[in-house]
Amino acid sequence: MKNILITGGAGFIGSHVVRLFVKSYPDTHIFNLDALTYAGNLENLEDVEQASNYTFIKADINDSKVIQKLFEAHQFQSVIHLAAESHVDRSISDPLSFLKTNIFGTVNLLNAAKECWKSNFEDHLFYHISTDEVYGTLGSSGLFTEKTAYDPNSPYSASKASSDHFVRAYGETYGFPFIISNCSNNYGPNQFPEKLIPLFINNIIENKPLPVYGDGNYTRDWLYVIDHAKAIDLIFHNGLKGETYNIGGFNEWKNIDLVKLLCDLMDEKLKRIQGNSRNLIRFVKDRPGHDLRYAIDASKVNSKLGWKPSVTFEEGLVKTIDWYLENQHWLKNVTTGLYQDYYKKQYKNN
Ligand code: NAD
Ligand code: DAU
């Protein structure tokens, strides 16, 4: 049986990737390594935790000794690396924790994999999951391609850009087998309610204000998380080593338009008078260094590997809203404790 290590599998995207792999590849053993930070939630994986081809390991990718021992013990054939600090606002108030996990933690994994695989790199793969934010910001036109120069603007994107550079440098320097993909904004079930869509769904349910940063004219390219997981599966199995693939939703929305759509869909679901939730919108102090626009040219992964999103934005958004409404125990569990302390700190001036 082949062993695959997935890091960050208790988080939002990682949990969808773990589920997909555990269910699709019964002859592969999936090891989910996660430190269970505030963003890691094993409830995300309740439906696969008893599977015979699944093991959870609570560990920190910054702990080089533990990581090395795990590679020795399990001889992972491949790695899909998602573990990261992922929230831009947190990176603005605490850049060092992003440097530590996203850069140092990634290099730790690279070193352990290099040591374990050095006699036959060709049989192995380190698949590094990254973000479109490494490219910086677009003006009102143009798209990020795989050739766009890196130009990160936040501590989060600078740390992700650095980790991408390390992965590529290991390829150049040691012949290390890697693939990188850079994806746009994900949304869907199990996303921690500090990111725009789940935060606003939760606030609408609770009739709380919807804090739109700046004038709301910032643009993001949204992709349903299960479509990202499917792209990761395809790239992992059919992508070319040494290459980068951009993944996006072909789906640009200004924040304010997205928030209005979300409000209207929620009013319908909650049987509230149309327009009710829009009254909760508040324009608040902008995010420092806020990138104006992200938009991905996903034509490479489309033409080379045949991937494209399977749901429209409206379908994905309705599925997402339904999931949060049907899983309010999940929302309640994560909106207590640490998360609420953070919430108060982040929004205290608004
Ligand atoms: P998330 O914050 O929901 O999950 C991150 C997971 O990593 C959590 O389970 C957390 O416990 C774990 N983790 C954090 N630090 C760790 C450490 N030191 N050791 C082990 N585990 C640790 O993040 P997400 O939104 O699911 O993003 C996953 C990956 O995808 C990240 O690398 C992110 O940069 C990338 N990405 C995210 C998006 C998006 O829109 N969310 C888009 C493109 C790329
Ligand atoms: O582009 C990919 C990236 O998308 C990922 O790499 C990140 O991990 C992920 O968090 C996401 O980053 P963003 O900063 O784009 O996502 P967020 O949900 O935090 O914000 C989306 C937009 O909404 C952004 O323009 C900021 C705005 N926003 C966000 C919050 C939390 C608000 O206006 N108000 C808010 O309260």
Short mmCIF file of C-alpha atoms in Angstrom, two decimals, residues 85-315:
data_model
loop_
_atom_site.label_atom_id
_atom_site.label_comp_id
_atom_site.label_asym_id
_atom_site.label_seq_id
_atom_site.Cartn_x
_atom_site.Cartn_y
_atom_site.Cartn_z
CA GLU A 85 -1.32 30.06 8.45
CA SER A 86 -3.84 31.25 5.88
CA HIS A 87 -5.65 34.42 6.99
CA VAL A 88 -4.33 37.75 5.64
CA ASP A 89 -5.73 39.82 8.55
CA ARG A 90 -3.96 37.63 11.10
CA SER A 91 -0.70 37.98 9.14
CA ILE A 92 -0.97 41.75 9.50
CA SER A 93 -1.16 41.54 13.30
CA ASP A 94 1.28 38.60 13.72
CA PRO A 95 3.69 38.20 10.77
CA LEU A 96 6.17 35.99 12.65
CA SER A 97 3.82 33.05 13.05
CA PHE A 98 3.35 33.14 9.25
CA LEU A 99 7.09 33.20 8.69
CA LYS A 100 7.49 30.26 11.06
CA THR A 101 4.85 27.87 9.73
CA ASN A 102 4.69 28.89 6.08
CA ILE A 103 8.43 29.22 5.44
CA PHE A 104 10.30 27.35 8.17
CA GLY A 105 7.67 24.58 8.35
CA THR A 106 7.75 24.09 4.57
CA VAL A 107 11.56 23.89 4.54
CA ASN A 108 11.41 21.34 7.37
CA LEU A 109 9.15 19.15 5.26
CA LEU A 110 11.36 19.62 2.20
CA ASN A 111 14.43 18.52 4.21
CA ALA A 112 12.73 15.45 5.63
CA ALA A 113 11.40 14.44 2.20
CA LYS A 114 14.77 15.07 0.52
CA GLU A 115 16.57 12.91 3.08
CA CYS A 116 14.04 10.09 2.81
CA TRP A 117 13.78 10.14 -1.00
CA LYS A 118 17.38 10.92 -1.99
CA SER A 119 18.14 7.54 -3.57
CA ASN A 120 15.22 7.68 -6.02
CA PHE A 121 13.63 11.11 -6.45
CA GLU A 122 11.85 9.93 -9.61
CA ASP A 123 9.39 7.75 -7.61
CA HIS A 124 8.28 10.62 -5.39
CA LEU A 125 6.40 13.92 -5.47
CA PHE A 126 6.15 16.95 -3.17
CA TYR A 127 3.02 18.83 -4.19
CA HIS A 128 2.98 22.32 -2.66
CA ILE A 129 -0.39 24.09 -2.43
CA SER A 130 -0.09 27.82 -2.85
CA THR A 131 -2.11 30.92 -3.57
CA ASP A 132 -2.67 33.49 -6.30
CA GLU A 133 -1.79 36.19 -3.72
CA VAL A 134 1.93 35.61 -4.42
CA TYR A 135 1.43 37.54 -7.68
CA GLY A 136 0.39 40.71 -5.84
CA THR A 137 -2.45 42.77 -7.20
CA LEU A 138 -3.94 43.38 -10.65
CA GLY A 139 -5.32 46.67 -11.89
CA SER A 140 -8.73 46.73 -13.53
CA SER A 141 -7.65 44.39 -16.36
CA GLY A 142 -5.39 41.39 -16.99
CA LEU A 143 -5.06 37.92 -15.43
CA PHE A 144 -2.39 36.10 -13.40
CA THR A 145 -0.66 33.46 -15.54
CA GLU A 146 2.00 30.97 -14.42
CA LYS A 147 4.57 33.42 -15.84
CA THR A 148 3.43 36.47 -13.85
CA ALA A 149 6.27 37.75 -11.64
CA TYR A 150 5.85 37.33 -7.88
CA ASP A 151 5.01 40.60 -6.12
CA PRO A 152 3.45 39.78 -2.73
CA ASN A 153 1.97 42.60 -0.65
CA SER A 154 0.90 41.11 2.69
CA PRO A 155 2.96 39.20 5.27
CA TYR A 156 0.78 36.16 4.40
CA SER A 157 1.48 36.35 0.67
CA ALA A 158 5.17 37.15 1.27
CA SER A 159 5.45 33.99 3.39
CA LYS A 160 3.66 31.88 0.77
CA ALA A 161 5.83 33.37 -2.02
CA SER A 162 8.94 32.51 -0.02
CA SER A 163 7.76 28.93 0.51
CA ASP A 164 7.09 28.60 -3.25
CA HIS A 165 10.63 29.86 -3.93
CA PHE A 166 12.11 27.30 -1.53
CA VAL A 167 10.20 24.46 -3.19
CA ARG A 168 11.36 25.56 -6.64
CA ALA A 169 14.94 26.10 -5.38
CA TYR A 170 15.03 22.52 -4.03
CA GLY A 171 14.02 21.39 -7.52
CA GLU A 172 16.81 23.37 -9.18
CA THR A 173 19.48 22.66 -6.58
CA TYR A 174 18.87 19.03 -5.67
CA GLY A 175 16.69 17.75 -8.52
CA PHE A 176 13.91 17.44 -5.91
CA PRO A 177 10.56 16.32 -7.43
CA PHE A 178 7.88 18.98 -6.95
CA ILE A 179 4.73 20.54 -8.38
CA ILE A 180 3.20 23.85 -7.22
CA SER A 181 -0.33 25.09 -7.78
CA ASN A 182 -1.54 28.63 -7.10
CA CYS A 183 -5.26 28.94 -6.53
CA SER A 184 -7.74 31.79 -6.19
CA ASN A 185 -10.22 32.36 -3.31
CA ASN A 186 -12.00 29.21 -2.18
CA TYR A 187 -15.43 29.04 -0.57
CA GLY A 188 -17.67 26.18 0.57
CA PRO A 189 -18.49 23.95 3.56
CA ASN A 190 -16.15 23.86 6.58
CA GLN A 191 -14.46 27.23 6.03
CA PHE A 192 -13.53 28.92 9.30
CA PRO A 193 -15.82 31.92 9.87
CA GLU A 194 -13.12 34.57 9.79
CA LYS A 195 -12.99 34.58 5.96
CA LEU A 196 -15.47 36.74 4.07
CA ILE A 197 -18.18 34.27 3.00
CA PRO A 198 -18.59 32.13 6.16
CA LEU A 199 -18.18 35.17 8.42
CA PHE A 200 -20.97 36.97 6.62
CA ILE A 201 -23.24 33.90 6.52
CA ASN A 202 -22.81 33.58 10.28
CA ASN A 203 -23.42 37.29 10.87
CA ILE A 204 -26.54 37.28 8.70
CA ILE A 205 -27.93 34.29 10.67
CA GLU A 206 -27.24 36.22 13.89
CA ASN A 207 -28.40 39.61 12.52
CA LYS A 208 -24.96 41.11 13.17
CA PRO A 209 -23.32 43.87 11.06
CA LEU A 210 -21.48 42.86 7.86
CA PRO A 211 -18.10 44.69 7.97
CA VAL A 212 -17.15 45.44 4.33
CA TYR A 213 -13.56 46.74 4.14
CA GLY A 214 -13.05 50.12 2.42
CA ASP A 215 -15.49 50.90 -0.39
CA GLY A 216 -16.11 47.20 -1.16
CA ASN A 217 -14.79 47.56 -4.70
CA TYR A 218 -12.09 44.91 -4.24
CA THR A 219 -12.32 41.98 -6.62
CA ARG A 220 -11.70 38.29 -5.99
CA ASP A 221 -11.99 35.20 -8.22
CA TRP A 222 -14.09 32.61 -6.33
CA LEU A 223 -13.84 28.84 -6.65
CA TYR A 224 -15.94 26.16 -4.93
CA VAL A 225 -13.63 24.21 -2.62
CA ILE A 226 -14.59 20.77 -3.97
CA ASP A 227 -13.57 21.93 -7.45
CA HIS A 228 -10.19 22.93 -6.00
CA ALA A 229 -9.86 19.48 -4.37
CA LYS A 230 -10.63 17.86 -7.76
CA ALA A 231 -7.99 20.02 -9.45
CA ILE A 232 -5.46 18.97 -6.79
CA ASP A 233 -6.31 15.30 -7.44
CA LEU A 234 -5.84 15.75 -11.20
CA ILE A 235 -2.58 17.68 -10.88
CA PHE A 236 -1.23 15.23 -8.27
CA HIS A 237 -1.82 12.28 -10.61
CA ASN A 238 -1.25 13.82 -14.05
CA GLY A 239 0.72 17.05 -13.58
CA LEU A 240 4.30 17.39 -14.78
CA LYS A 241 7.05 17.56 -12.17
CA GLY A 242 8.80 20.92 -11.95
CA GLU A 243 5.70 22.77 -13.20
CA THR A 244 3.30 25.31 -11.74
CA TYR A 245 -0.46 25.27 -12.39
CA ASN A 246 -2.78 28.21 -11.76
CA ILE A 247 -6.28 27.25 -10.60
CA GLY A 248 -9.20 29.70 -10.62
CA GLY A 249 -12.94 29.95 -10.87
CA PHE A 250 -13.28 32.09 -14.04
CA ASN A 251 -15.52 33.97 -11.61
CA GLU A 252 -14.65 37.53 -10.59
CA TRP A 253 -16.81 39.40 -8.10
CA LYS A 254 -16.49 42.79 -6.45
CA ASN A 255 -16.85 42.21 -2.69
CA ILE A 256 -19.87 44.50 -2.42
CA ASP A 257 -21.74 42.74 -5.25
CA LEU A 258 -20.96 39.35 -3.73
CA VAL A 259 -22.15 40.51 -0.30
CA LYS A 260 -25.42 41.81 -1.77
CA LEU A 261 -26.01 38.49 -3.59
CA LEU A 262 -25.26 36.60 -0.38
CA CYS A 263 -27.70 38.81 1.56
CA ASP A 264 -30.48 38.19 -0.96
CA LEU A 265 -29.92 34.42 -1.06
CA MET A 266 -29.86 34.31 2.75
CA ASP A 267 -33.08 36.34 3.01
CA GLU A 268 -34.72 33.77 0.74
CA LYS A 269 -33.40 30.79 2.75
CA LEU A 270 -34.27 32.35 6.12
CA LYS A 271 -37.67 33.49 4.82
CA ARG A 272 -36.87 37.09 5.70
CA ILE A 273 -38.19 40.10 3.79
CA GLN A 274 -36.00 40.69 0.69
CA GLY A 275 -33.55 43.52 1.44
CA ASN A 276 -33.46 42.83 5.19
CA SER A 277 -29.90 41.51 5.32
CA ARG A 278 -28.55 44.26 3.06
CA ASN A 279 -29.38 46.64 5.95
CA LEU A 280 -26.62 44.91 7.94
CA ILE A 281 -23.89 46.09 5.53
CA ARG A 282 -21.37 48.51 7.12
CA PHE A 283 -18.39 50.02 5.30
CA VAL A 284 -15.50 49.81 7.79
CA LYS A 285 -11.81 50.73 7.97
CA ASP A 286 -9.88 49.17 5.08
CA ARG A 287 -7.40 46.28 5.37
CA PRO A 288 -3.86 47.77 5.23
CA GLY A 289 -2.14 46.96 1.91
CA HIS A 290 -5.44 45.57 0.57
CA ASP A 291 -4.88 44.03 -2.89
CA LEU A 292 -7.34 45.53 -5.38
CA ARG A 293 -7.99 42.59 -7.66
CA TYR A 294 -7.06 38.92 -8.15
CA ALA A 295 -8.04 36.97 -11.27
CA ILE A 296 -6.55 33.73 -12.51
CA ASP A 297 -5.89 32.56 -16.04
CA ALA A 298 -6.58 28.84 -15.54
CA SER A 299 -6.15 27.93 -19.21
CA LYS A 300 -3.08 25.73 -18.60
CA VAL A 301 -4.76 23.34 -16.15
CA ASN A 302 -7.80 23.40 -18.44
CA SER A 303 -6.01 22.64 -21.70
CA LYS A 304 -3.30 20.27 -20.35
CA LEU A 305 -5.35 18.36 -17.78
CA GLY A 306 -8.96 18.99 -18.78
CA TRP A 307 -9.95 20.61 -15.47
CA LYS A 308 -12.69 23.19 -15.16
CA PRO A 309 -15.05 24.19 -12.33
CA SER A 310 -18.11 21.93 -12.12
CA VAL A 311 -20.53 24.33 -10.42
CA THR A 312 -21.56 27.90 -11.18
CA PHE A 313 -21.03 30.51 -8.46
CA GLU A 314 -24.73 30.72 -7.66
CA GLU A 315 -24.97 26.89 -7.34
#
